[in-house]
Every structure is written in structure tokens, then in C-alpha cells.
Short mmCIF file of C-alpha atoms in Angstrom, two decimals:
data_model
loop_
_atom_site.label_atom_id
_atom_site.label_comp_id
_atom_site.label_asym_id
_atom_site.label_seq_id
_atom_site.Cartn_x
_atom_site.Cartn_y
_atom_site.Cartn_z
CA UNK A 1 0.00 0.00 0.00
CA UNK A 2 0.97 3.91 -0.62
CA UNK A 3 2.23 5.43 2.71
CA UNK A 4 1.89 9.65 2.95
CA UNK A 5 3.66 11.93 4.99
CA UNK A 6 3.51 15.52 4.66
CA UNK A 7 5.93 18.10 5.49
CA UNK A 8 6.99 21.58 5.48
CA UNK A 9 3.83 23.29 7.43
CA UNK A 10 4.37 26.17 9.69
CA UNK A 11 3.65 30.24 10.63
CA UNK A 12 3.73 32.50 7.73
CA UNK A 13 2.42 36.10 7.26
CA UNK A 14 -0.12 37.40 5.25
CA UNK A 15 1.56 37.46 1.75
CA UNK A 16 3.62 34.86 2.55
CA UNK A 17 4.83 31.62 0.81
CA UNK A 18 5.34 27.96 1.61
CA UNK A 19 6.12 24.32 0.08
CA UNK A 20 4.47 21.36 1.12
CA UNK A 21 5.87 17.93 0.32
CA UNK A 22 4.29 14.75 0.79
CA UNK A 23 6.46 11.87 0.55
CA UNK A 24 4.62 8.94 -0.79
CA UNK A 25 5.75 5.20 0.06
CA UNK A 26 5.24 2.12 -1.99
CA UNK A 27 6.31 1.43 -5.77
CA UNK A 28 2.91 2.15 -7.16
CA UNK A 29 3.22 6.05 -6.42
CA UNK A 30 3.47 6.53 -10.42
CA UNK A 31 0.19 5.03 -11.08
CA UNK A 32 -1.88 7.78 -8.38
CA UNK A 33 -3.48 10.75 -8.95
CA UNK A 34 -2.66 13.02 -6.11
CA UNK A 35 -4.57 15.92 -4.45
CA UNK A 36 -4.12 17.99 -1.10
CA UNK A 37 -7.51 18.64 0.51
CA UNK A 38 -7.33 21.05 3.73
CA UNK A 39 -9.50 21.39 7.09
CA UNK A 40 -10.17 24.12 9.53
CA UNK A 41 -11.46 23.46 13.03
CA UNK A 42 -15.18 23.99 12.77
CA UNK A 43 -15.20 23.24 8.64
CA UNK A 44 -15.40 20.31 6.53
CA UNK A 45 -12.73 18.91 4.87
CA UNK A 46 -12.18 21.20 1.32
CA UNK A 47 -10.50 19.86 -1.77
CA UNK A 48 -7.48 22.06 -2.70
CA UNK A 49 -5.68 21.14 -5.62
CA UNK A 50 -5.07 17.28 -7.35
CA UNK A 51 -2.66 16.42 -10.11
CA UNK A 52 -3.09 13.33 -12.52
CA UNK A 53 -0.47 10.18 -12.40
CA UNK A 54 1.61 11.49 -15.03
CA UNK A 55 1.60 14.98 -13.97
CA UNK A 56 0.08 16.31 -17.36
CA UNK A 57 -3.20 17.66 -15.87
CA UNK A 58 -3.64 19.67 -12.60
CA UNK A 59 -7.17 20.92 -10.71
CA UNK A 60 -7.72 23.78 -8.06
CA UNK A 61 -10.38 25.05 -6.30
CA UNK A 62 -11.41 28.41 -7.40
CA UNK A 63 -10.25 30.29 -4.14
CA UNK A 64 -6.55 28.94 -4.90
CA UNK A 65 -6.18 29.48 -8.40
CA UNK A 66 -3.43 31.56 -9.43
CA UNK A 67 -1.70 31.34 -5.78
CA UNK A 68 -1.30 27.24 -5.65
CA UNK A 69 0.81 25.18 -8.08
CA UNK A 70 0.39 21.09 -7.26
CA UNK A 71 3.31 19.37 -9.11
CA UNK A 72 5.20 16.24 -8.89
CA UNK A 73 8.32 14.49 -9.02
CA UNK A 74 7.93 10.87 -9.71
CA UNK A 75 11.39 9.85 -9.35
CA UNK A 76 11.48 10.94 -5.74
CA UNK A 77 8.28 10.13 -4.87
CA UNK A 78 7.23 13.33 -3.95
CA UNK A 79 3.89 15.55 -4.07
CA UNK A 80 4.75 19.42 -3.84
CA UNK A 81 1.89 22.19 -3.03
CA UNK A 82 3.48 25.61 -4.03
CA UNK A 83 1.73 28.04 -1.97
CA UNK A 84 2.13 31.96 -2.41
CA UNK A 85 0.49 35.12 -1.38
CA UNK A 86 -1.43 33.61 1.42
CA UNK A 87 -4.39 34.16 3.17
CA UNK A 88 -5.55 34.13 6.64
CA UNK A 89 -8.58 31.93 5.39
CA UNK A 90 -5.83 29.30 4.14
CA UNK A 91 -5.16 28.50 7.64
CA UNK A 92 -5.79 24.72 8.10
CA UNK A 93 -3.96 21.18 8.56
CA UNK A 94 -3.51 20.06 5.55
CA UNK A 95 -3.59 16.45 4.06
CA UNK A 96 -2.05 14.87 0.96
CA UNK A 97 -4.11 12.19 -0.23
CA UNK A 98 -3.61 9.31 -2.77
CA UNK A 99 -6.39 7.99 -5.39
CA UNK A 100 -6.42 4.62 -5.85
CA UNK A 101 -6.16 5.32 -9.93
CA UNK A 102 -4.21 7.42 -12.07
CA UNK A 103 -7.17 10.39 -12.87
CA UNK A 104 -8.71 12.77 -9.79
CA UNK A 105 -11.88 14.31 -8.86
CA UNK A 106 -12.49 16.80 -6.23
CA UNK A 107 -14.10 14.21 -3.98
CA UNK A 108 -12.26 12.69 -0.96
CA UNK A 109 -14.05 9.69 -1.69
CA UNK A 110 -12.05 9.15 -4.66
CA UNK A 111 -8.98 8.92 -2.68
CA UNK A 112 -7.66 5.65 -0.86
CA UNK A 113 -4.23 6.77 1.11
CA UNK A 114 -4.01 9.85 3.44
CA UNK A 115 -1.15 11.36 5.49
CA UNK A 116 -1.66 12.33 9.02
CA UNK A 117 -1.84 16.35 7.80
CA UNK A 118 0.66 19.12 8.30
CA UNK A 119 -0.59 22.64 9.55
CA UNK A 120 -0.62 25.73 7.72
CA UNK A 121 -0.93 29.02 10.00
CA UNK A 122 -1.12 32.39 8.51
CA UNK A 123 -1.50 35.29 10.58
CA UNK A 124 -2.89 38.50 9.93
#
């Protein structure tokens, strides 16, 4: 099975940027779509941004777009989630989650393999 473990969460200011990674074990990691969903206390869990196996097609939800870039690196086994000019709203733990195919959706249903979440914190 795909083990998922996210890093590089923290404090940032308003306007701020950070890099998440999710490493991804297992030998099947080429064959998974792979999105990062996000969840505030209080909130249900929001799709953020999923990229296809081979890293030719990429998805955001509209409040991202144009500030998150999803991408991948295959060979290392690696998920990133480019973040920039951030948000107080952004603030949230955020997960990197594994479909069990090679296409995405914006469900969390679709998805087999999470990580335990890293947290984002902007303040304002």
C-alpha cells in the first residue's frame, strides 16, 4: 500500500509563501493521482488542488487558483503544493491524499491513502 507523509507546514504572514511535500511510500506512487484537501477546526474537509499520475493535468479550487501550483516528481516520490500570497482563510492542517487510480476528482471519496496532515498558520 501507498504510505503519505507531509511536510513543510508552519507560521507564515499574510503574503507569505510555503512548500508542502508529501512523501509517498510504496512502488505504485506513479500510477496515483494526487490531491491535497485542507480542514479548519469547525469546517469540513475542502479539496485544494489534485494532479493526474503522469503529472500532465492539474485541478484547483477556485479560491486557490493563481496562488497554488500542485506538481510532482515521480522519481522521488514526492507531491509538492506551491503556496504563495497567502491568506488568513488558508489556515488549516492540511492532508495529501492518494487515489487509488491514475485520474482525480475533487471528492475525498475518490482517494484511498491519506497522510496524518501538516498545519498551515497564517497570521494577519
Amino acid at each position: 500500500q501507498v504510505q503519505l507523509v507531509e511536510s513543510g507546514g508552519g507560521l507564515v504572514q499574510t503574503g507569505g509563501s510555503l512548500r508542502l511535500s508529501c512523501a509517498a511510500s510504496g512502488r505504485l506512487f506513479s500510477r496515483n493521482g494526487m490531491a491535497w484537501f485542507r480542514q479548519a477546526p469547525g469546517k469540513e474537509r475542502e479539496f485544494v488542488a489534485a494532479i493526474t499520475a503522469s503529472g500532465s493535468s492539474t485541478d484547483y479550487t477556485d479560491s486557490v487558483k493563481g496562488r497554488f501550483t500542485i506538481s510532482r516528481d515521480n522519481a522521488k516520490n514526492t507531491v509538492y503544493l506551491q503556496m504563495n500570497s497567502l491568506k488568513p482563510e488558508d489556515t488549516a492542517l492540511y492532508y495529501c491524499a492518494a487515489a487509488s487510480t491514475g485520474w482525480v476528482t475533487q471528492g475525498q471519496y475518490s482517494y484511498s491513502y491519506w497522510g496524518q496532515g501538516t498545519q498551515v498558520t497564517v497570521s494577519s
